[in-house]
């Protein structure tokens, strides 16, 4: 879920015309070495900003997020600084980033409340663009190659919960199964966050319970 902050900064760079979705960027050696969930970028391989965002939103690709960070700010370190500066701007009192992927680290931490605030800002400013990606259940990369790379969304509530169209899953050994989810019904958009679930099923059930409570007890009123 750390990648939500990275995605906010990417969207901000697009809005400021610093990068375009059609831009092709070349993969660095550092980005190609990132482990965990990935799209197996090779050093010097070129990929569009559009496909990199898609890879992060659908498949939570670490190498794609790392490369996007380098592209936006010039280096991984400066992008992490930008993430922490934005956290201060959002007044997140219990969040600190040490990497762009969300890997376990003693000084890399957040709370469900802070993640909800990040999601709120992401949706408030860039909902049309971000939801275009996070609502996709699947897609392909490298479509012109003999074996295109299949992306499958890690959010299993898509198509299973009425109104679900995002936002970002997460898993590490220490954090467990996590999800910041959003859905919209009758002009009411809700955000729910769960952390440290033991299984994907438990994570999904937590989110369903939270959203069901929200739709039962709240409604959208135009003032």
Short mmCIF file of N, CA and C in Angstrom, two decimals, residues 57-215:
data_model
loop_
_atom_site.label_atom_id
_atom_site.label_comp_id
_atom_site.label_asym_id
_atom_site.label_seq_id
_atom_site.Cartn_x
_atom_site.Cartn_y
_atom_site.Cartn_z
N UNK A 57 -0.51 -0.71 -10.45
CA UNK A 57 -1.89 -0.73 -9.97
C UNK A 57 -2.52 -2.12 -10.03
N UNK A 58 -2.21 -2.87 -11.06
CA UNK A 58 -2.82 -4.19 -11.22
C UNK A 58 -2.03 -5.27 -10.48
N UNK A 59 -0.73 -5.31 -10.71
CA UNK A 59 0.08 -6.42 -10.20
C UNK A 59 1.03 -6.02 -9.09
N UNK A 60 0.99 -4.76 -8.64
CA UNK A 60 1.84 -4.28 -7.55
C UNK A 60 3.32 -4.51 -7.84
N UNK A 61 3.73 -4.24 -9.07
CA UNK A 61 5.10 -4.52 -9.52
C UNK A 61 6.12 -3.59 -8.86
N UNK A 62 7.03 -4.16 -8.10
CA UNK A 62 8.05 -3.38 -7.41
C UNK A 62 9.03 -2.71 -8.36
N UNK A 63 9.46 -3.45 -9.39
CA UNK A 63 10.42 -2.88 -10.34
C UNK A 63 9.81 -1.71 -11.09
N UNK A 64 8.53 -1.81 -11.43
CA UNK A 64 7.85 -0.72 -12.14
C UNK A 64 7.75 0.52 -11.25
N UNK A 65 7.42 0.34 -9.95
CA UNK A 65 7.32 1.47 -9.04
C UNK A 65 8.67 2.13 -8.84
N UNK A 66 9.70 1.32 -8.71
CA UNK A 66 11.06 1.85 -8.53
C UNK A 66 11.46 2.70 -9.73
N UNK A 67 11.18 2.20 -10.93
CA UNK A 67 11.53 2.93 -12.15
C UNK A 67 10.72 4.21 -12.29
N UNK A 68 9.46 4.17 -11.91
CA UNK A 68 8.63 5.39 -11.94
C UNK A 68 9.19 6.44 -10.99
N UNK A 69 9.63 6.01 -9.81
CA UNK A 69 10.22 6.94 -8.85
C UNK A 69 11.48 7.59 -9.39
N UNK A 70 12.34 6.79 -10.00
CA UNK A 70 13.55 7.33 -10.61
C UNK A 70 13.22 8.32 -11.72
N UNK A 71 12.19 8.01 -12.49
CA UNK A 71 11.80 8.86 -13.61
C UNK A 71 11.27 10.21 -13.14
N UNK A 72 10.48 10.20 -12.08
CA UNK A 72 9.87 11.43 -11.57
C UNK A 72 10.89 12.35 -10.92
N UNK A 73 11.80 11.78 -10.11
CA UNK A 73 12.67 12.64 -9.31
C UNK A 73 14.17 12.48 -9.57
N UNK A 74 14.54 11.57 -10.47
CA UNK A 74 15.96 11.44 -10.82
C UNK A 74 16.70 10.35 -10.08
N UNK A 75 16.23 10.00 -8.88
CA UNK A 75 16.87 8.93 -8.13
C UNK A 75 15.89 8.34 -7.13
N UNK A 76 16.18 7.12 -6.69
CA UNK A 76 15.34 6.46 -5.70
C UNK A 76 15.33 7.24 -4.39
N UNK A 77 16.49 7.72 -3.98
CA UNK A 77 16.60 8.42 -2.70
C UNK A 77 15.78 9.71 -2.70
N UNK A 78 15.85 10.48 -3.78
CA UNK A 78 15.11 11.74 -3.82
C UNK A 78 13.60 11.49 -3.88
N UNK A 79 13.19 10.39 -4.52
CA UNK A 79 11.77 10.07 -4.57
C UNK A 79 11.24 9.71 -3.19
N UNK A 80 12.02 8.98 -2.41
CA UNK A 80 11.63 8.65 -1.03
C UNK A 80 11.49 9.93 -0.22
N UNK A 81 12.41 10.88 -0.43
CA UNK A 81 12.30 12.18 0.25
C UNK A 81 11.00 12.88 -0.12
N UNK A 82 10.64 12.82 -1.40
CA UNK A 82 9.38 13.43 -1.85
C UNK A 82 8.18 12.77 -1.18
N UNK A 83 8.24 11.44 -1.03
CA UNK A 83 7.16 10.71 -0.37
C UNK A 83 6.99 11.18 1.07
N UNK A 84 8.10 11.36 1.78
CA UNK A 84 8.03 11.79 3.17
C UNK A 84 7.61 13.26 3.29
N UNK A 85 8.01 14.08 2.34
CA UNK A 85 7.56 15.47 2.33
C UNK A 85 6.05 15.55 2.12
N UNK A 86 5.55 14.71 1.22
CA UNK A 86 4.11 14.68 0.96
C UNK A 86 3.35 14.16 2.18
N UNK A 87 3.96 13.21 2.89
CA UNK A 87 3.34 12.69 4.12
C UNK A 87 3.17 13.82 5.15
N UNK A 88 4.17 14.70 5.24
CA UNK A 88 4.07 15.85 6.15
C UNK A 88 2.99 16.81 5.68
N UNK A 89 2.92 17.00 4.36
CA UNK A 89 1.90 17.89 3.80
C UNK A 89 0.50 17.37 4.10
N UNK A 90 0.34 16.05 4.06
CA UNK A 90 -0.95 15.42 4.37
C UNK A 90 -1.19 15.33 5.88
N UNK A 91 -0.21 15.77 6.68
CA UNK A 91 -0.29 15.72 8.14
C UNK A 91 -0.44 14.29 8.67
N UNK A 92 0.33 13.39 8.08
CA UNK A 92 0.33 12.00 8.53
C UNK A 92 1.30 11.89 9.71
N UNK A 93 0.77 11.66 10.87
CA UNK A 93 1.57 11.70 12.09
C UNK A 93 2.26 10.38 12.42
N UNK A 94 1.86 9.31 11.77
CA UNK A 94 2.41 8.00 12.10
C UNK A 94 2.90 7.24 10.87
N UNK A 95 3.51 7.98 9.96
CA UNK A 95 3.97 7.37 8.71
C UNK A 95 5.40 7.82 8.39
N UNK A 96 6.24 6.88 8.00
CA UNK A 96 7.58 7.20 7.50
C UNK A 96 7.97 6.18 6.45
N UNK A 97 8.52 6.65 5.35
CA UNK A 97 8.91 5.77 4.25
C UNK A 97 10.43 5.68 4.14
N UNK A 98 10.92 4.45 3.96
CA UNK A 98 12.34 4.25 3.69
C UNK A 98 12.58 3.58 2.34
N UNK A 99 11.50 3.13 1.70
CA UNK A 99 11.61 2.55 0.36
C UNK A 99 10.29 2.77 -0.38
N UNK A 100 10.33 2.60 -1.69
CA UNK A 100 9.14 2.89 -2.51
C UNK A 100 8.25 1.67 -2.70
N UNK A 101 8.76 0.50 -2.32
CA UNK A 101 8.03 -0.74 -2.58
C UNK A 101 7.14 -1.18 -1.42
N UNK A 102 7.47 -0.75 -0.19
CA UNK A 102 6.74 -1.21 0.98
C UNK A 102 7.40 -2.40 1.66
N UNK A 103 8.69 -2.64 1.37
CA UNK A 103 9.40 -3.74 2.00
C UNK A 103 9.53 -3.50 3.51
N UNK A 104 9.57 -4.61 4.26
CA UNK A 104 9.71 -4.53 5.72
C UNK A 104 11.00 -3.82 6.10
N UNK A 105 10.86 -2.86 7.02
CA UNK A 105 12.00 -2.11 7.53
C UNK A 105 11.55 -1.48 8.85
N UNK A 106 12.41 -1.47 9.84
CA UNK A 106 12.05 -0.96 11.16
C UNK A 106 11.58 0.50 11.10
N UNK A 107 12.13 1.27 10.18
CA UNK A 107 11.78 2.69 10.07
C UNK A 107 10.77 2.98 8.96
N UNK A 108 10.21 1.94 8.39
CA UNK A 108 9.18 2.09 7.35
C UNK A 108 7.85 1.65 7.96
N UNK A 109 6.98 2.62 8.22
CA UNK A 109 5.76 2.28 8.94
C UNK A 109 4.62 3.24 8.59
N UNK A 110 3.41 2.79 8.89
CA UNK A 110 2.23 3.62 8.71
C UNK A 110 1.09 3.01 9.53
N UNK A 111 -0.09 3.63 9.43
CA UNK A 111 -1.28 3.13 10.11
C UNK A 111 -2.42 3.03 9.10
N UNK A 112 -3.46 2.33 9.48
CA UNK A 112 -4.62 2.23 8.59
C UNK A 112 -5.24 3.61 8.37
N UNK A 113 -5.26 4.45 9.41
CA UNK A 113 -5.82 5.80 9.27
C UNK A 113 -5.02 6.61 8.26
N UNK A 114 -3.68 6.59 8.39
CA UNK A 114 -2.84 7.35 7.47
C UNK A 114 -2.98 6.85 6.04
N UNK A 115 -3.07 5.52 5.87
CA UNK A 115 -3.25 4.97 4.52
C UNK A 115 -4.59 5.44 3.93
N UNK A 116 -5.59 5.54 4.79
CA UNK A 116 -6.89 6.05 4.34
C UNK A 116 -6.80 7.49 3.87
N UNK A 117 -5.97 8.30 4.55
CA UNK A 117 -5.78 9.69 4.16
C UNK A 117 -5.06 9.79 2.81
N UNK A 118 -4.06 8.94 2.62
CA UNK A 118 -3.36 8.92 1.33
C UNK A 118 -4.34 8.56 0.22
N UNK A 119 -5.14 7.52 0.45
CA UNK A 119 -6.13 7.10 -0.54
C UNK A 119 -7.13 8.21 -0.83
N UNK A 120 -7.58 8.89 0.23
CA UNK A 120 -8.52 10.00 0.08
C UNK A 120 -7.95 11.08 -0.83
N UNK A 121 -6.71 11.47 -0.61
CA UNK A 121 -6.08 12.50 -1.44
C UNK A 121 -5.87 12.04 -2.88
N UNK A 122 -5.48 10.78 -3.02
CA UNK A 122 -5.29 10.22 -4.36
C UNK A 122 -6.59 10.25 -5.15
N UNK A 123 -7.68 9.87 -4.49
CA UNK A 123 -8.99 9.85 -5.15
C UNK A 123 -9.55 11.25 -5.35
N UNK A 124 -9.30 12.14 -4.40
CA UNK A 124 -9.81 13.51 -4.50
C UNK A 124 -9.18 14.24 -5.69
N UNK A 125 -7.88 14.01 -5.90
CA UNK A 125 -7.16 14.74 -6.94
C UNK A 125 -7.14 14.02 -8.29
N UNK A 126 -7.06 12.70 -8.28
CA UNK A 126 -6.77 11.97 -9.52
C UNK A 126 -7.66 10.74 -9.72
N UNK A 127 -8.91 10.81 -9.26
CA UNK A 127 -9.76 9.62 -9.28
C UNK A 127 -9.96 9.05 -10.69
N UNK A 128 -10.20 9.90 -11.68
CA UNK A 128 -10.47 9.40 -13.03
C UNK A 128 -9.32 8.58 -13.57
N UNK A 129 -8.10 9.07 -13.36
CA UNK A 129 -6.93 8.38 -13.90
C UNK A 129 -6.58 7.14 -13.09
N UNK A 130 -6.52 7.27 -11.77
CA UNK A 130 -6.09 6.13 -10.95
C UNK A 130 -7.10 4.99 -11.01
N UNK A 131 -8.40 5.31 -11.01
CA UNK A 131 -9.41 4.25 -11.03
C UNK A 131 -9.49 3.55 -12.38
N UNK A 132 -9.04 4.22 -13.41
CA UNK A 132 -8.97 3.56 -14.73
C UNK A 132 -8.07 2.33 -14.65
N UNK A 133 -7.01 2.45 -13.86
CA UNK A 133 -6.06 1.34 -13.72
C UNK A 133 -6.49 0.35 -12.64
N UNK A 134 -6.88 0.86 -11.47
CA UNK A 134 -7.15 -0.04 -10.34
C UNK A 134 -8.43 -0.86 -10.52
N UNK A 135 -9.29 -0.44 -11.44
CA UNK A 135 -10.53 -1.19 -11.67
C UNK A 135 -10.34 -2.32 -12.69
N UNK A 136 -9.18 -2.39 -13.31
CA UNK A 136 -8.91 -3.43 -14.31
C UNK A 136 -8.61 -4.76 -13.63
N UNK A 137 -9.35 -5.79 -13.99
CA UNK A 137 -9.09 -7.10 -13.38
C UNK A 137 -7.87 -7.79 -13.99
N UNK A 138 -7.58 -7.46 -15.25
CA UNK A 138 -6.42 -8.04 -15.91
C UNK A 138 -6.06 -7.22 -17.14
N UNK A 139 -4.84 -7.41 -17.62
CA UNK A 139 -4.39 -6.81 -18.87
C UNK A 139 -3.06 -7.46 -19.23
N UNK A 140 -2.46 -6.98 -20.32
CA UNK A 140 -1.20 -7.56 -20.77
C UNK A 140 -0.15 -6.48 -21.02
N UNK A 141 1.12 -6.86 -20.82
CA UNK A 141 2.26 -6.04 -21.19
C UNK A 141 2.98 -6.73 -22.34
N UNK A 142 3.84 -5.97 -23.03
CA UNK A 142 4.67 -6.53 -24.11
C UNK A 142 3.80 -7.28 -25.11
N UNK A 143 2.71 -6.60 -25.52
CA UNK A 143 1.72 -7.25 -26.38
C UNK A 143 2.24 -7.59 -27.77
N UNK A 144 3.32 -6.95 -28.17
CA UNK A 144 3.87 -7.22 -29.49
C UNK A 144 4.86 -8.38 -29.50
N UNK A 145 5.09 -8.99 -28.33
CA UNK A 145 6.02 -10.11 -28.24
C UNK A 145 5.27 -11.44 -28.36
N UNK A 146 6.02 -12.51 -28.57
CA UNK A 146 5.42 -13.83 -28.76
C UNK A 146 4.65 -14.29 -27.52
N UNK A 147 5.18 -13.91 -26.34
CA UNK A 147 4.53 -14.29 -25.09
C UNK A 147 4.27 -13.05 -24.24
N UNK A 148 3.14 -12.38 -24.47
CA UNK A 148 2.80 -11.19 -23.67
C UNK A 148 2.74 -11.54 -22.18
N UNK A 149 3.06 -10.52 -21.34
CA UNK A 149 3.09 -10.72 -19.89
C UNK A 149 1.70 -10.43 -19.32
N UNK A 150 1.14 -11.41 -18.65
CA UNK A 150 -0.24 -11.32 -18.14
C UNK A 150 -0.24 -10.66 -16.76
N UNK A 151 -1.01 -9.60 -16.62
CA UNK A 151 -1.20 -8.93 -15.35
C UNK A 151 -2.56 -9.31 -14.78
N UNK A 152 -2.59 -9.77 -13.55
CA UNK A 152 -3.84 -10.13 -12.88
C UNK A 152 -3.95 -9.32 -11.59
N UNK A 153 -5.08 -8.63 -11.41
CA UNK A 153 -5.23 -7.75 -10.26
C UNK A 153 -5.22 -8.54 -8.95
N UNK A 154 -4.45 -8.02 -8.00
CA UNK A 154 -4.32 -8.69 -6.70
C UNK A 154 -5.49 -8.38 -5.77
N UNK A 155 -6.36 -7.44 -6.18
CA UNK A 155 -7.55 -7.12 -5.38
C UNK A 155 -8.69 -8.06 -5.79
N UNK A 156 -8.91 -9.07 -5.01
CA UNK A 156 -9.89 -10.11 -5.35
C UNK A 156 -11.34 -9.67 -5.15
N UNK A 157 -11.55 -8.46 -4.62
CA UNK A 157 -12.92 -7.97 -4.44
C UNK A 157 -13.48 -7.33 -5.71
N UNK A 158 -12.63 -7.09 -6.70
CA UNK A 158 -13.12 -6.56 -7.97
C UNK A 158 -14.05 -7.59 -8.61
N UNK A 159 -15.25 -7.16 -8.93
CA UNK A 159 -16.23 -8.06 -9.52
C UNK A 159 -16.94 -8.92 -8.49
N UNK A 160 -16.51 -8.83 -7.22
CA UNK A 160 -17.11 -9.65 -6.17
C UNK A 160 -17.85 -8.79 -5.15
N UNK A 161 -17.60 -7.48 -5.18
CA UNK A 161 -18.27 -6.57 -4.25
C UNK A 161 -18.84 -5.40 -5.04
N UNK A 162 -20.11 -5.14 -4.87
CA UNK A 162 -20.82 -4.12 -5.65
C UNK A 162 -20.18 -2.74 -5.48
N UNK A 163 -19.75 -2.16 -6.60
CA UNK A 163 -19.16 -0.82 -6.59
C UNK A 163 -17.66 -0.77 -6.43
N UNK A 164 -17.03 -1.91 -6.17
CA UNK A 164 -15.58 -1.94 -5.95
C UNK A 164 -14.81 -1.57 -7.22
N UNK A 165 -13.91 -0.58 -7.11
CA UNK A 165 -13.09 -0.20 -8.27
C UNK A 165 -11.66 0.18 -7.89
N UNK A 166 -11.21 -0.20 -6.74
CA UNK A 166 -9.83 0.05 -6.32
C UNK A 166 -9.65 -0.35 -4.86
N UNK A 167 -8.48 -0.21 -4.26
CA UNK A 167 -7.46 0.69 -4.71
C UNK A 167 -6.08 0.02 -4.71
N UNK A 168 -5.61 -0.48 -3.55
CA UNK A 168 -4.26 -1.05 -3.51
C UNK A 168 -4.12 -2.10 -2.43
N UNK A 169 -3.63 -3.26 -2.84
CA UNK A 169 -3.35 -4.36 -1.92
C UNK A 169 -1.93 -4.23 -1.37
N UNK A 170 -1.63 -5.05 -0.39
CA UNK A 170 -0.27 -5.12 0.13
C UNK A 170 -0.05 -6.42 0.87
N UNK A 171 1.20 -6.89 0.86
CA UNK A 171 1.56 -8.05 1.68
C UNK A 171 3.06 -8.03 1.93
N UNK A 172 3.43 -8.16 3.18
CA UNK A 172 4.80 -8.51 3.56
C UNK A 172 4.69 -9.46 4.74
N UNK A 173 5.80 -10.10 5.08
CA UNK A 173 5.80 -11.06 6.19
C UNK A 173 5.36 -10.39 7.49
N UNK A 174 5.86 -9.18 7.74
CA UNK A 174 5.56 -8.50 9.00
C UNK A 174 4.19 -7.82 8.99
N UNK A 175 3.79 -7.28 7.84
CA UNK A 175 2.52 -6.55 7.77
C UNK A 175 1.32 -7.45 7.55
N UNK A 176 1.55 -8.66 7.04
CA UNK A 176 0.45 -9.55 6.72
C UNK A 176 -0.27 -9.09 5.47
N UNK A 177 -1.48 -9.59 5.27
CA UNK A 177 -2.28 -9.21 4.09
C UNK A 177 -3.02 -7.91 4.39
N UNK A 178 -2.82 -6.93 3.53
CA UNK A 178 -3.38 -5.59 3.74
C UNK A 178 -4.14 -5.15 2.49
N UNK A 179 -5.07 -4.24 2.69
CA UNK A 179 -5.82 -3.69 1.55
C UNK A 179 -6.42 -2.34 1.91
N UNK A 180 -6.17 -1.38 1.04
CA UNK A 180 -6.92 -0.12 1.06
C UNK A 180 -7.88 -0.21 -0.11
N UNK A 181 -9.15 -0.26 0.18
CA UNK A 181 -10.16 -0.49 -0.86
C UNK A 181 -11.10 0.71 -0.96
N UNK A 182 -11.67 0.88 -2.14
CA UNK A 182 -12.67 1.92 -2.33
C UNK A 182 -13.78 1.42 -3.23
N UNK A 183 -15.00 1.85 -2.93
CA UNK A 183 -16.15 1.48 -3.77
C UNK A 183 -17.12 2.65 -3.79
N UNK A 184 -17.98 2.64 -4.81
CA UNK A 184 -18.94 3.74 -4.96
C UNK A 184 -20.32 3.19 -5.28
N UNK A 185 -21.30 3.63 -4.50
CA UNK A 185 -22.70 3.27 -4.72
C UNK A 185 -23.56 4.52 -4.51
N UNK A 186 -24.49 4.76 -5.42
CA UNK A 186 -25.44 5.87 -5.28
C UNK A 186 -24.74 7.19 -4.92
N UNK A 187 -23.66 7.46 -5.64
CA UNK A 187 -22.91 8.71 -5.46
C UNK A 187 -22.20 8.81 -4.12
N UNK A 188 -22.10 7.71 -3.39
CA UNK A 188 -21.36 7.68 -2.13
C UNK A 188 -20.12 6.81 -2.29
N UNK A 189 -18.94 7.45 -2.21
CA UNK A 189 -17.69 6.70 -2.28
C UNK A 189 -17.13 6.52 -0.88
N UNK A 190 -16.78 5.29 -0.56
CA UNK A 190 -16.19 4.97 0.74
C UNK A 190 -14.79 4.40 0.56
N UNK A 191 -13.98 4.59 1.58
CA UNK A 191 -12.63 4.01 1.64
C UNK A 191 -12.54 3.16 2.89
N UNK A 192 -12.03 1.96 2.77
CA UNK A 192 -11.83 1.07 3.92
C UNK A 192 -10.41 0.53 3.89
N UNK A 193 -9.82 0.37 5.07
CA UNK A 193 -8.45 -0.12 5.17
C UNK A 193 -8.36 -1.24 6.19
N UNK A 194 -7.67 -2.30 5.84
CA UNK A 194 -7.38 -3.36 6.80
C UNK A 194 -5.91 -3.75 6.68
N UNK A 195 -5.34 -4.14 7.81
CA UNK A 195 -3.93 -4.55 7.85
C UNK A 195 -3.78 -5.82 8.68
N UNK A 196 -2.72 -6.54 8.37
CA UNK A 196 -2.30 -7.69 9.19
C UNK A 196 -3.30 -8.83 9.21
N UNK A 197 -4.05 -9.01 8.13
CA UNK A 197 -4.92 -10.18 8.02
C UNK A 197 -4.06 -11.42 7.80
N UNK A 198 -4.56 -12.55 8.24
CA UNK A 198 -3.79 -13.80 8.12
C UNK A 198 -3.85 -14.37 6.70
N UNK A 199 -4.97 -14.13 6.01
CA UNK A 199 -5.16 -14.68 4.66
C UNK A 199 -5.82 -13.63 3.77
N UNK A 200 -5.82 -13.87 2.46
CA UNK A 200 -6.50 -12.99 1.53
C UNK A 200 -8.01 -13.00 1.80
N UNK A 201 -8.54 -14.17 2.14
CA UNK A 201 -9.98 -14.28 2.44
C UNK A 201 -10.34 -13.43 3.65
N UNK A 202 -9.52 -13.49 4.69
CA UNK A 202 -9.78 -12.70 5.89
C UNK A 202 -9.71 -11.21 5.57
N UNK A 203 -8.72 -10.84 4.75
CA UNK A 203 -8.59 -9.45 4.32
C UNK A 203 -9.83 -8.97 3.58
N UNK A 204 -10.32 -9.77 2.66
CA UNK A 204 -11.51 -9.43 1.89
C UNK A 204 -12.74 -9.31 2.78
N UNK A 205 -12.88 -10.24 3.73
CA UNK A 205 -14.03 -10.21 4.63
C UNK A 205 -14.00 -8.97 5.53
N UNK A 206 -12.81 -8.57 5.98
CA UNK A 206 -12.67 -7.35 6.78
C UNK A 206 -13.18 -6.14 6.01
N UNK A 207 -12.74 -6.04 4.75
CA UNK A 207 -13.13 -4.90 3.92
C UNK A 207 -14.63 -4.90 3.65
N UNK A 208 -15.18 -6.07 3.36
CA UNK A 208 -16.63 -6.17 3.13
C UNK A 208 -17.40 -5.70 4.36
N UNK A 209 -16.96 -6.11 5.55
CA UNK A 209 -17.65 -5.73 6.79
C UNK A 209 -17.61 -4.22 6.98
N UNK A 210 -16.45 -3.61 6.74
CA UNK A 210 -16.31 -2.17 6.90
C UNK A 210 -17.18 -1.41 5.91
N UNK A 211 -17.14 -1.82 4.65
CA UNK A 211 -17.92 -1.12 3.63
C UNK A 211 -19.42 -1.33 3.83
N UNK A 212 -19.80 -2.54 4.21
CA UNK A 212 -21.22 -2.79 4.49
C UNK A 212 -21.72 -1.89 5.61
N UNK A 213 -20.91 -1.72 6.63
CA UNK A 213 -21.26 -0.82 7.73
C UNK A 213 -21.43 0.61 7.20
N UNK A 214 -20.50 1.03 6.35
CA UNK A 214 -20.56 2.38 5.80
C UNK A 214 -21.81 2.64 4.99
N UNK A 215 -22.13 1.70 4.11
CA UNK A 215 -23.32 1.89 3.26
C UNK A 215 -24.62 1.78 4.05
#
